[in-house]
Coordinates of N, CA and C in Angstrom, one line a residue:
Chain A
N1444 N -8.0 15.7 2.3 CA -6.7 15.5 1.6 C -6.8 16.2 0.2
F1445 N -5.7 16.3 -0.4 CA -5.7 17.0 -1.7 C -5.4 16.0 -2.8
M1446 N -5.6 16.5 -4.1 CA -5.3 15.7 -5.2 C -4.3 16.4 -6.1
L1447 N -3.5 15.6 -6.9 CA -2.6 16.2 -7.9 C -3.2 15.8 -9.2
T1448 N -3.5 16.9 -10.0 CA -4.1 16.6 -11.3 C -3.1 16.9 -12.4
Q1449 N -3.0 15.9 -13.3 CA -2.1 16.0 -14.4 C -2.9 15.8 -15.7
P1450 N -2.5 16.5 -16.8 CA -3.1 16.3 -18.1 C -2.9 14.8 -18.5
H1451 N -3.9 14.3 -19.1 CA -3.8 12.8 -19.5 C -2.7 12.6 -20.5
S1452 N -2.5 13.5 -21.4 CA -1.5 13.3 -22.5 C -1.0 14.6 -23.0
V1453 N 0.2 14.6 -23.5 CA 0.8 15.7 -24.2 C 1.6 15.1 -25.3
S1454 N 1.8 15.9 -26.4 CA 2.7 15.5 -27.5 C 3.5 16.6 -28.0
E1455 N 4.6 16.3 -28.5 CA 5.5 17.3 -29.1 C 6.5 16.6 -30.0
S1456 N 7.1 17.4 -30.9 CA 8.1 16.8 -31.9 C 9.5 16.7 -31.3
P1457 N 10.3 15.9 -31.9 CA 11.7 15.7 -31.4 C 12.4 17.1 -31.6
G1458 N 13.2 17.4 -30.6 CA 14.0 18.6 -30.6 C 13.3 19.8 -29.9
K1459 N 12.0 19.7 -29.8 CA 11.2 20.7 -29.2 C 11.2 20.6 -27.7
T1460 N 10.6 21.6 -27.0 CA 10.4 21.6 -25.6 C 9.0 21.4 -25.2
V1461 N 8.8 20.6 -24.2 CA 7.4 20.3 -23.7 C 7.4 20.6 -22.1
T1462 N 6.3 21.1 -21.7 CA 6.1 21.3 -20.3 C 4.8 20.7 -19.9
M1463 N 4.9 19.9 -18.8 CA 3.6 19.3 -18.3 C 3.4 19.7 -16.9
S1464 N 2.1 19.8 -16.5 CA 1.8 20.4 -15.2 C 1.3 19.4 -14.2
C1465 N 1.2 19.8 -13.0 CA 0.8 19.0 -11.9 C 0.1 20.0 -10.9
T1466 N -1.2 20.0 -10.9 CA -1.9 21.0 -10.1 C -2.4 20.4 -8.8
R1467 N -2.1 21.1 -7.7 CA -2.6 20.7 -6.4 C -3.9 21.3 -6.1
S1468 N -4.9 20.4 -5.6 CA -6.2 20.9 -5.5 C -6.5 21.8 -4.3
S1469 N -5.7 21.6 -3.2 CA -5.9 22.4 -2.0 C -4.6 22.4 -1.3
G1470 N -4.4 23.5 -0.6 CA -3.1 23.7 0.1 C -2.1 24.1 -0.9
S1471 N -1.1 24.8 -0.4 CA 0.0 25.4 -1.2 C 0.9 24.3 -1.8
I1472 N 1.1 24.4 -3.1 CA 2.0 23.5 -3.8 C 3.4 23.6 -3.2
A1473 N 3.7 24.8 -2.7 CA 5.1 25.0 -2.1 C 5.2 24.4 -0.7
R1474 N 4.2 23.9 -0.1 CA 4.2 23.4 1.2 C 5.0 22.1 1.3
N1475 N 5.0 21.3 0.3 CA 5.6 20.0 0.3 C 6.4 19.8 -1.0
Y1476 N 7.5 19.2 -0.9 CA 8.3 18.9 -2.1 C 7.5 18.1 -3.1
V1477 N 7.8 18.3 -4.4 CA 7.3 17.6 -5.5 C 8.4 16.8 -6.2
Q1478 N 8.0 15.5 -6.5 CA 8.9 14.7 -7.3 C 8.3 14.4 -8.6
W1479 N 9.1 14.0 -9.6 CA 8.6 13.6 -10.9 C 9.3 12.2 -11.3
Y1480 N 8.5 11.3 -11.7 CA 8.9 10.0 -12.1 C 8.6 9.7 -13.5
Q1481 N 9.6 9.1 -14.2 CA 9.4 8.7 -15.6 C 9.2 7.2 -15.7
Q1482 N 8.2 6.7 -16.4 CA 8.1 5.3 -16.6 C 7.9 5.0 -18.1
R1483 N 9.0 4.5 -18.7 CA 8.9 4.1 -20.1 C 8.1 2.8 -20.2
P1484 N 7.5 2.5 -21.4 CA 6.7 1.3 -21.6 C 7.4 0.1 -21.2
G1485 N 6.8 -0.7 -20.3 CA 7.4 -2.0 -19.9 C 8.5 -1.9 -19.0
S1486 N 8.8 -0.8 -18.4 CA 9.9 -0.6 -17.5 C 9.5 -0.1 -16.1
S1487 N 10.4 -0.2 -15.2 CA 10.2 0.4 -13.9 C 10.2 1.9 -13.9
P1488 N 9.6 2.5 -13.0 CA 9.8 4.0 -12.9 C 11.2 4.4 -12.6
T1489 N 11.6 5.6 -12.9 CA 12.8 6.2 -12.5 C 12.5 7.6 -12.0
T1490 N 13.3 8.1 -11.1 CA 13.2 9.5 -10.7 C 13.9 10.5 -11.6
V1491 N 13.2 11.5 -12.1 CA 13.9 12.5 -13.0 C 14.0 13.8 -12.2
I1492 N 13.1 14.1 -11.3 CA 13.2 15.3 -10.5 C 12.8 15.0 -9.0
Y1493 N 13.6 15.4 -8.1 CA 13.2 15.3 -6.7 C 13.3 16.7 -6.0
E1494 N 12.6 16.8 -4.9 CA 12.6 18.1 -4.2 C 12.4 19.3 -5.1
D1495 N 11.4 19.3 -5.9 CA 10.9 20.4 -6.7 C 11.8 20.5 -8.0
N1496 N 13.1 20.5 -7.8 CA 13.9 20.9 -9.0 C 15.3 20.3 -9.0
Q1497 N 15.5 19.2 -8.2 CA 16.8 18.6 -8.2 C 16.8 17.3 -9.1
R1498 N 17.9 17.2 -9.8 CA 18.1 16.1 -10.7 C 18.9 15.0 -10.1
P1499 N 18.5 13.8 -10.0 CA 19.4 12.7 -9.6 C 20.5 12.5 -10.5
S1500 N 21.6 11.9 -10.0 CA 22.7 11.6 -10.8 C 22.3 10.8 -12.1
G1501 N 22.8 11.3 -13.2 CA 22.6 10.6 -14.5 C 21.4 11.1 -15.2
V1502 N 20.6 11.9 -14.6 CA 19.4 12.5 -15.4 C 20.0 13.8 -16.1
P1503 N 19.8 13.8 -17.4 CA 20.3 15.0 -18.2 C 19.7 16.3 -17.8
D1504 N 20.4 17.3 -18.0 CA 19.9 18.7 -17.7 C 18.8 19.2 -18.6
R1505 N 18.4 18.3 -19.6 CA 17.2 18.6 -20.4 C 16.0 18.6 -19.6
F1506 N 16.0 17.9 -18.4 CA 14.9 17.8 -17.5 C 15.0 18.8 -16.4
S1507 N 13.9 19.6 -16.2 CA 13.9 20.6 -15.1 C 12.6 20.6 -14.5
G1508 N 12.6 21.0 -13.2 CA 11.3 21.1 -12.5 C 11.2 22.4 -11.8
S1509 N 9.9 22.9 -11.7 CA 9.7 24.2 -11.1 C 8.3 24.1 -10.4
I1510 N 8.2 25.2 -9.5 CA 6.9 25.4 -8.8 C 6.4 26.7 -9.1
D1511 N 5.1 26.8 -9.3 CA 4.4 28.1 -9.5 C 3.3 28.3 -8.5
S1512 N 3.5 29.1 -7.6 CA 2.5 29.3 -6.5 C 1.2 30.0 -7.1
S1513 N 1.4 30.8 -8.1 CA 0.2 31.5 -8.6 C -0.8 30.6 -9.2
S1514 N -0.4 29.5 -9.8 CA -1.3 28.5 -10.4 C -1.4 27.2 -9.5
N1515 N -0.6 27.3 -8.4 CA -0.6 26.2 -7.4 C -0.2 24.9 -8.1
S1516 N 0.8 25.0 -9.0 CA 1.2 23.9 -9.8 C 2.7 23.7 -9.8
A1517 N 3.1 22.4 -10.0 CA 4.4 22.1 -10.3 C 4.5 21.8 -11.8
S1518 N 5.7 22.0 -12.4 CA 5.8 21.7 -13.8 C 7.1 20.9 -14.1
L1519 N 7.1 20.0 -15.0 CA 8.2 19.3 -15.5 C 8.5 19.8 -17.0
T1520 N 9.6 20.3 -17.2 CA 10.0 20.7 -18.6 C 11.1 19.8 -19.1
I1521 N 10.9 19.4 -20.4 CA 11.9 18.6 -21.1 C 12.2 19.3 -22.3
S1522 N 13.5 19.7 -22.5 CA 13.9 20.4 -23.7 C 14.7 19.4 -24.6
G1523 N 14.8 19.8 -25.9 CA 15.5 19.0 -26.8 C 15.0 17.6 -26.8
L1524 N 13.6 17.4 -27.0 CA 13.0 16.1 -26.9 C 13.6 15.1 -27.8
K1525 N 13.7 13.9 -27.2 CA 14.2 12.7 -27.9 C 13.2 11.6 -27.9
P1526 N 13.2 10.7 -28.9 CA 12.3 9.6 -28.9 C 12.2 8.9 -27.6
E1527 N 13.4 8.7 -27.0 CA 13.4 7.9 -25.7 C 12.7 8.6 -24.5
D1528 N 12.4 9.9 -24.7 CA 11.6 10.6 -23.6 C 10.2 10.2 -23.6
E1529 N 9.7 9.4 -24.6 CA 8.3 9.0 -24.7 C 8.1 8.1 -23.5
A1530 N 7.1 8.4 -22.7 CA 6.9 7.7 -21.4 C 5.7 8.3 -20.7
D1531 N 5.4 7.6 -19.6 CA 4.4 8.2 -18.7 C 5.2 8.9 -17.6
Y1532 N 4.7 10.1 -17.2 CA 5.3 10.9 -16.2 C 4.4 11.1 -15.0
Y1533 N 4.8 10.9 -13.8 CA 4.0 11.0 -12.6 C 4.6 12.0 -11.7
C1534 N 3.7 12.9 -11.2 CA 4.2 13.8 -10.1 C 3.8 13.2 -8.8
Q1535 N 4.5 13.6 -7.7 CA 4.2 13.0 -6.4 C 4.5 14.1 -5.3
S1536 N 3.7 14.2 -4.3 CA 4.0 15.1 -3.2 C 3.5 14.4 -1.9
Y1537 N 3.4 15.2 -0.8 CA 3.1 14.6 0.5 C 1.9 15.4 1.1
D1538 N 1.1 14.6 1.9 CA 0.1 15.3 2.6 C 0.6 15.7 4.0
M1539 N -0.3 16.2 4.9 CA 0.1 16.7 6.2 C 0.6 15.5 7.1
W1540 N 0.3 14.3 6.7 CA 0.7 13.2 7.5 C 1.9 12.4 7.0
S1541 N 2.6 13.1 6.0 CA 3.7 12.6 5.3 C 3.4 11.4 4.4
H1542 N 2.1 11.2 4.1 CA 1.7 10.2 3.1 C 2.0 10.7 1.7
W1543 N 2.3 9.8 0.8 CA 2.5 10.2 -0.5 C 1.2 10.4 -1.3
V1544 N 1.2 11.3 -2.2 CA 0.1 11.5 -3.1 C 0.6 11.6 -4.5
F1545 N 0.1 10.7 -5.4 CA 0.5 10.7 -6.8 C -0.5 11.4 -7.6
G1546 N 0.0 12.0 -8.7 CA -0.9 12.4 -9.8 C -1.2 11.2 -10.6
G1547 N -2.2 11.4 -11.5 CA -2.7 10.3 -12.3 C -1.7 9.9 -13.5
G1548 N -0.8 10.8 -13.8 CA 0.2 10.5 -14.8 C -0.2 11.2 -16.1
T1549 N 0.9 11.6 -16.8 CA 0.7 12.2 -18.2 C 1.5 11.3 -19.2
K1550 N 0.8 11.0 -20.2 CA 1.5 10.2 -21.3 C 2.1 11.2 -22.3
L1551 N 3.4 11.1 -22.4 CA 4.2 12.0 -23.4 C 4.4 11.2 -24.6
T1552 N 3.9 11.8 -25.7 CA 4.2 11.2 -27.0 C 5.1 12.1 -27.8
V1553 N 6.2 11.5 -28.3 CA 7.2 12.3 -29.1 C 6.9 11.9 -30.5
L1554 N 6.3 12.9 -31.2 CA 5.8 12.6 -32.6 C 6.9 12.3 -33.6
Chain B
E443 N 27.4 1.8 -7.9 CA 26.1 1.7 -8.5 C 25.0 1.2 -7.5
V444 N 23.9 1.8 -7.4 CA 22.8 1.3 -6.5 C 22.0 0.3 -7.2
Q445 N 21.7 -0.8 -6.6 CA 20.8 -1.8 -7.2 C 19.8 -2.2 -6.1
L446 N 18.6 -2.4 -6.6 CA 17.5 -2.9 -5.8 C 16.9 -4.1 -6.5
V447 N 16.8 -5.2 -5.8 CA 16.3 -6.4 -6.5 C 15.1 -7.0 -5.6
E448 N 13.9 -6.9 -6.1 CA 12.8 -7.4 -5.4 C 12.6 -8.9 -5.7
S449 N 12.0 -9.6 -4.7 CA 11.6 -11.0 -4.8 C 10.5 -11.3 -3.9
G450 N 9.8 -12.5 -4.1 CA 8.8 -12.9 -3.2 C 7.4 -12.8 -3.8
G451 N 7.2 -12.2 -4.9 CA 5.9 -12.1 -5.5 C 5.4 -13.5 -6.0
G452 N 4.1 -13.5 -6.3 CA 3.5 -14.8 -6.8 C 2.0 -14.7 -6.7
L453 N 1.4 -15.9 -6.9 CA 0.0 -16.1 -6.8 C -0.4 -16.5 -5.4
V454 N -1.4 -15.8 -4.9 CA -1.9 -16.1 -3.5 C -3.4 -15.9 -3.5
Q455 N -4.1 -16.7 -2.7 CA -5.5 -16.6 -2.6 C -5.9 -15.5 -1.7
P456 N -7.1 -14.9 -1.9 CA -7.6 -13.9 -1.1 C -7.6 -14.3 0.4
G457 N -7.1 -13.4 1.2 CA -7.0 -13.7 2.6 C -5.6 -14.2 3.0
G458 N -4.8 -14.5 2.0 CA -3.5 -15.1 2.2 C -2.5 -14.0 2.6
S459 N -1.2 -14.5 2.8 CA -0.1 -13.7 3.1 C 1.1 -13.9 2.2
L460 N 1.9 -12.9 2.1 CA 3.1 -12.9 1.3 C 4.1 -12.0 1.9
R461 N 5.4 -12.3 1.8 CA 6.4 -11.4 2.2 C 7.3 -11.0 1.0
L462 N 7.4 -9.8 0.6 CA 8.3 -9.3 -0.4 C 9.6 -8.9 0.2
S463 N 10.7 -9.1 -0.6 CA 12.0 -8.7 -0.1 C 12.6 -7.8 -1.2
C464 N 13.5 -6.9 -0.8 CA 14.2 -6.0 -1.7 C 15.6 -6.0 -1.2
A465 N 16.5 -6.7 -1.9 CA 17.9 -6.7 -1.6 C 18.5 -5.5 -2.2
V466 N 19.3 -4.7 -1.4 CA 19.8 -3.5 -1.8 C 21.3 -3.5 -1.7
S467 N 22.0 -2.9 -2.8 CA 23.4 -2.8 -2.8 C 23.8 -1.4 -3.2
G468 N 24.9 -0.9 -2.7 CA 25.3 0.4 -3.1 C 24.9 1.5 -2.2
I469 N 24.0 1.3 -1.4 CA 23.5 2.2 -0.3 C 23.1 1.4 0.9
S470 N 23.1 2.1 2.0 CA 22.7 1.4 3.3 C 21.2 1.7 3.6
V471 N 20.4 0.6 3.7 CA 19.0 0.8 4.0 C 18.8 1.5 5.3
S472 N 19.7 1.4 6.2 CA 19.6 2.0 7.5 C 19.8 3.5 7.5
K473 N 20.3 4.0 6.4 CA 20.6 5.4 6.4 C 19.9 6.2 5.3
T474 N 18.9 5.6 4.7 CA 18.2 6.2 3.6 C 16.7 6.0 3.8
Y475 N 16.0 6.6 2.9 CA 14.5 6.7 2.9 C 14.1 5.7 1.8
M476 N 13.4 4.6 2.2 CA 13.0 3.6 1.3 C 11.5 3.6 1.2
A477 N 11.0 3.2 0.0 CA 9.5 3.1 -0.2 C 9.1 1.9 -1.0
W478 N 7.9 1.5 -0.8 CA 7.2 0.5 -1.6 C 6.1 1.3 -2.4
V479 N 6.1 1.0 -3.7 CA 5.1 1.6 -4.6 C 4.5 0.5 -5.5
R480 N 3.3 0.5 -5.7 CA 2.7 -0.6 -6.6 C 1.9 0.0 -7.8
Q481 N 1.7 -0.9 -8.7 CA 1.1 -0.5 -10.0 C 0.2 -1.7 -10.4
A482 N -1.1 -1.5 -10.3 CA -2.1 -2.5 -10.8 C -2.0 -2.5 -12.3
P483 N -2.4 -3.6 -12.9 CA -2.3 -3.8 -14.3 C -3.0 -2.6 -15.1
G484 N -2.3 -1.9 -15.9 CA -2.9 -0.9 -16.7 C -3.2 0.4 -16.0
K485 N -2.8 0.5 -14.7 CA -3.1 1.7 -13.9 C -1.8 2.5 -13.6
G486 N -2.1 3.6 -12.8 CA -0.9 4.4 -12.4 C -0.2 3.9 -11.2
L487 N 0.7 4.7 -10.7 CA 1.5 4.4 -9.6 C 0.7 4.7 -8.3
E488 N 0.8 3.8 -7.3 CA 0.1 4.0 -6.0 C 1.2 3.7 -4.9
W489 N 1.2 4.7 -4.0 CA 2.1 4.5 -2.9 C 1.6 3.5 -1.9
V490 N 2.5 2.7 -1.3 CA 2.2 1.7 -0.3 C 2.7 2.1 1.1
S491 N 4.0 2.1 1.2 CA 4.6 2.4 2.5 C 6.0 3.0 2.3
V492 N 6.4 3.7 3.4 CA 7.8 4.2 3.5 C 8.4 3.9 4.8
L493 N 9.7 3.8 4.8 CA 10.5 3.5 6.0 C 11.7 4.5 6.0
Y494 N 11.7 5.4 7.0 CA 12.8 6.3 7.1 C 14.0 5.6 7.8
G495 N 15.2 6.3 7.6 CA 16.4 5.8 8.2 C 16.3 5.7 9.8
D496 N 15.5 6.5 10.4 CA 15.3 6.5 11.8 C 14.3 5.4 12.3
G497 N 13.7 4.7 11.3 CA 12.8 3.6 11.7 C 11.3 4.0 11.6
T498 N 11.1 5.3 11.4 CA 9.7 5.8 11.2 C 9.1 5.2 10.0
T499 N 7.8 4.7 10.1 CA 7.1 4.2 8.9 C 5.8 4.9 8.7
Y500 N 5.3 4.9 7.5 CA 4.0 5.4 7.2 C 3.4 4.5 6.1
D501 N 2.1 4.2 6.2 CA 1.4 3.3 5.3 C 0.2 4.0 4.7
A502 N -0.1 3.6 3.4 CA -1.3 4.1 2.8 C -2.5 3.6 3.5
D503 N -3.6 4.4 3.4 CA -4.8 4.0 4.1 C -5.3 2.6 3.6
S504 N -5.1 2.3 2.3 CA -5.6 1.1 1.7 C -4.9 -0.2 2.3
V505 N -3.7 0.0 2.9 CA -3.0 -1.2 3.4 C -2.7 -1.2 4.9
R506 N -3.1 0.0 5.5 CA -2.7 0.1 6.9 C -3.4 -1.0 7.7
G507 N -2.7 -1.6 8.6 CA -3.2 -2.7 9.4 C -3.0 -4.1 8.8
R508 N -2.7 -4.1 7.5 CA -2.5 -5.4 6.7 C -1.1 -5.5 6.3
F509 N -0.4 -4.5 5.9 CA 0.9 -4.5 5.4 C 1.9 -3.9 6.4
T510 N 3.1 -4.4 6.5 CA 4.1 -3.9 7.4 C 5.4 -3.8 6.7
V511 N 6.0 -2.6 6.7 CA 7.3 -2.5 6.1 C 8.4 -2.6 7.2
S512 N 9.5 -3.2 6.8 CA 10.6 -3.4 7.8 C 11.9 -3.6 7.1
R513 N 13.0 -3.7 7.8 CA 14.3 -3.9 7.2 C 15.2 -4.7 8.1
D514 N 16.1 -5.3 7.5 CA 17.2 -6.0 8.2 C 18.5 -5.4 7.8
D515 N 19.0 -4.6 8.7 CA 20.2 -3.8 8.4 C 21.4 -4.7 8.1
S516 N 21.5 -5.9 8.8 CA 22.6 -6.8 8.6 C 22.6 -7.4 7.2
K517 N 21.4 -7.5 6.6 CA 21.3 -8.1 5.3 C 21.1 -7.0 4.2
N518 N 21.0 -5.7 4.7 CA 20.7 -4.6 3.8 C 19.5 -4.8 2.9
T519 N 18.5 -5.3 3.5 CA 17.3 -5.7 2.8 C 16.0 -5.1 3.4
L520 N 15.1 -4.7 2.5 CA 13.8 -4.1 2.9 C 12.8 -5.2 2.7
Y521 N 11.8 -5.2 3.5 CA 10.7 -6.2 3.4 C 9.3 -5.5 3.4
L522 N 8.4 -6.2 2.8 CA 7.0 -5.8 2.9 C 6.2 -7.1 3.2
Q523 N 5.7 -7.2 4.5 CA 4.9 -8.3 4.9 C 3.5 -7.9 4.6
M524 N 2.8 -8.8 3.8 CA 1.5 -8.5 3.4 C 0.5 -9.6 3.9
T525 N -0.5 -9.2 4.6 CA -1.5 -10.2 5.1 C -2.9 -9.7 4.7
S526 N -3.8 -10.6 4.9 CA -5.2 -10.4 4.5 C -5.3 -9.8 3.1
L527 N -4.6 -10.5 2.2 CA -4.6 -9.9 0.9 C -5.9 -10.0 0.2
R528 N -6.1 -9.0 -0.7 CA -7.4 -8.8 -1.4 C -7.1 -8.8 -2.9
V529 N -8.2 -9.1 -3.6 CA -8.0 -9.1 -5.1 C -7.4 -7.8 -5.6
E530 N -7.9 -6.7 -5.0 CA -7.4 -5.3 -5.4 C -6.0 -5.0 -5.0
D531 N -5.3 -5.9 -4.3 CA -3.9 -5.8 -4.0 C -3.0 -6.3 -5.2
T532 N -3.7 -6.9 -6.2 CA -2.9 -7.4 -7.4 C -2.2 -6.3 -8.1
A533 N -0.9 -6.4 -8.2 CA -0.1 -5.3 -8.8 C 1.3 -5.7 -8.9
V534 N 2.1 -5.0 -9.6 CA 3.6 -5.1 -9.5 C 4.0 -4.2 -8.4
Y535 N 4.8 -4.7 -7.5 CA 5.3 -4.0 -6.4 C 6.8 -3.6 -6.6
Y536 N 7.1 -2.3 -6.5 CA 8.4 -1.8 -6.6 C 8.9 -1.3 -5.3
C537 N 10.2 -1.6 -5.0 CA 10.9 -0.9 -3.9 C 11.7 0.2 -4.5
A538 N 12.0 1.2 -3.8 CA 12.7 2.3 -4.3 C 13.4 3.1 -3.2
S539 N 14.5 3.7 -3.6 CA 15.1 4.8 -2.8 C 15.0 6.0 -3.8
P540 N 13.8 6.6 -3.8 CA 13.5 7.5 -4.9 C 13.9 8.9 -4.8
I541 N 14.1 9.4 -3.6 CA 14.2 10.8 -3.3 C 15.6 11.2 -2.8
T542 N 16.6 11.1 -3.7 CA 17.9 11.3 -3.4 C 18.8 11.5 -4.6
M543 N 20.0 12.0 -4.5 CA 20.8 12.2 -5.6 C 21.1 10.9 -6.4
I544 N 21.1 9.8 -5.7 CA 21.4 8.5 -6.3 C 20.1 7.7 -6.3
A545 N 19.0 8.3 -6.8 CA 17.7 7.6 -6.8 C 17.8 6.3 -7.5
A546 N 17.0 5.3 -7.0 CA 17.0 4.0 -7.7 C 15.7 3.3 -7.4
W547 N 15.3 2.5 -8.4 CA 14.1 1.7 -8.3 C 14.4 0.3 -8.6
G548 N 13.7 -0.7 -8.1 CA 13.9 -2.0 -8.5 C 13.1 -2.4 -9.7
Q549 N 13.2 -3.6 -10.1 CA 12.6 -4.0 -11.4 C 11.1 -4.4 -11.1
G550 N 10.7 -4.6 -9.9 CA 9.4 -4.9 -9.5 C 9.1 -6.4 -9.4
T551 N 8.2 -6.8 -8.6 CA 7.7 -8.2 -8.5 C 6.2 -8.2 -8.5
L552 N 5.7 -9.2 -9.2 CA 4.2 -9.2 -9.5 C 3.5 -10.1 -8.4
V553 N 2.5 -9.4 -7.8 CA 1.7 -10.1 -6.8 C 0.3 -10.3 -7.4
T554 N -0.2 -11.5 -7.5 CA -1.5 -11.8 -8.0 C -2.4 -12.4 -6.9
V555 N -3.4 -11.8 -6.6 CA -4.3 -12.3 -5.6 C -5.6 -12.8 -6.3
S556 N -5.8 -14.1 -6.3 CA -6.9 -14.6 -7.0 C -7.2 -16.0 -6.5
S557 N -8.5 -16.4 -6.6 CA -8.9 -17.7 -6.1 C -8.9 -18.7 -7.3

């Protein structure tokens, strides 16, 4: 099976843009859709990106997702950072048996 | 508005059983992809089970043979029957319809397995 590796933490200032990565250890990142989940402190997770680059209803367009086959990674980009974006972000994809695989999560700090 | 409300968590001894419920409104559980995800204290998210609209289910290796996901279409409710519970199953359990334009997650229910 494969792993999804995320940086432990990233930080950026309000109003700036941050990009966090999710690297697949084996097999093509493009083979299976990637989702991104946001979890604010003390709250349930929410979906911010599904199927690589789709935003659920209500998610602002400051959030975008992409896939880069050259680095075998997915990325979540948040532009115009706001204090409320401070949260843990998890990427998720599927293995060949349709089982979910989660990344370890990235803690975003908005300085 | 889509709402998911979990219930059924609590304290149970190792080896015991528990059934979690997830009452759903705003979408039909029979026509969407539902999942259970858990989070141990201070840890990341861990996938547990999924149930497709056509009835297909998949379970994580860590729970296969012990946990069973099901639904009651008449009650629009998702269930997670948990048996042979272990200390390492202690976590907040979330139900979700996470991969859709109207993605939604519940508030979670805490399961504590301890003697």
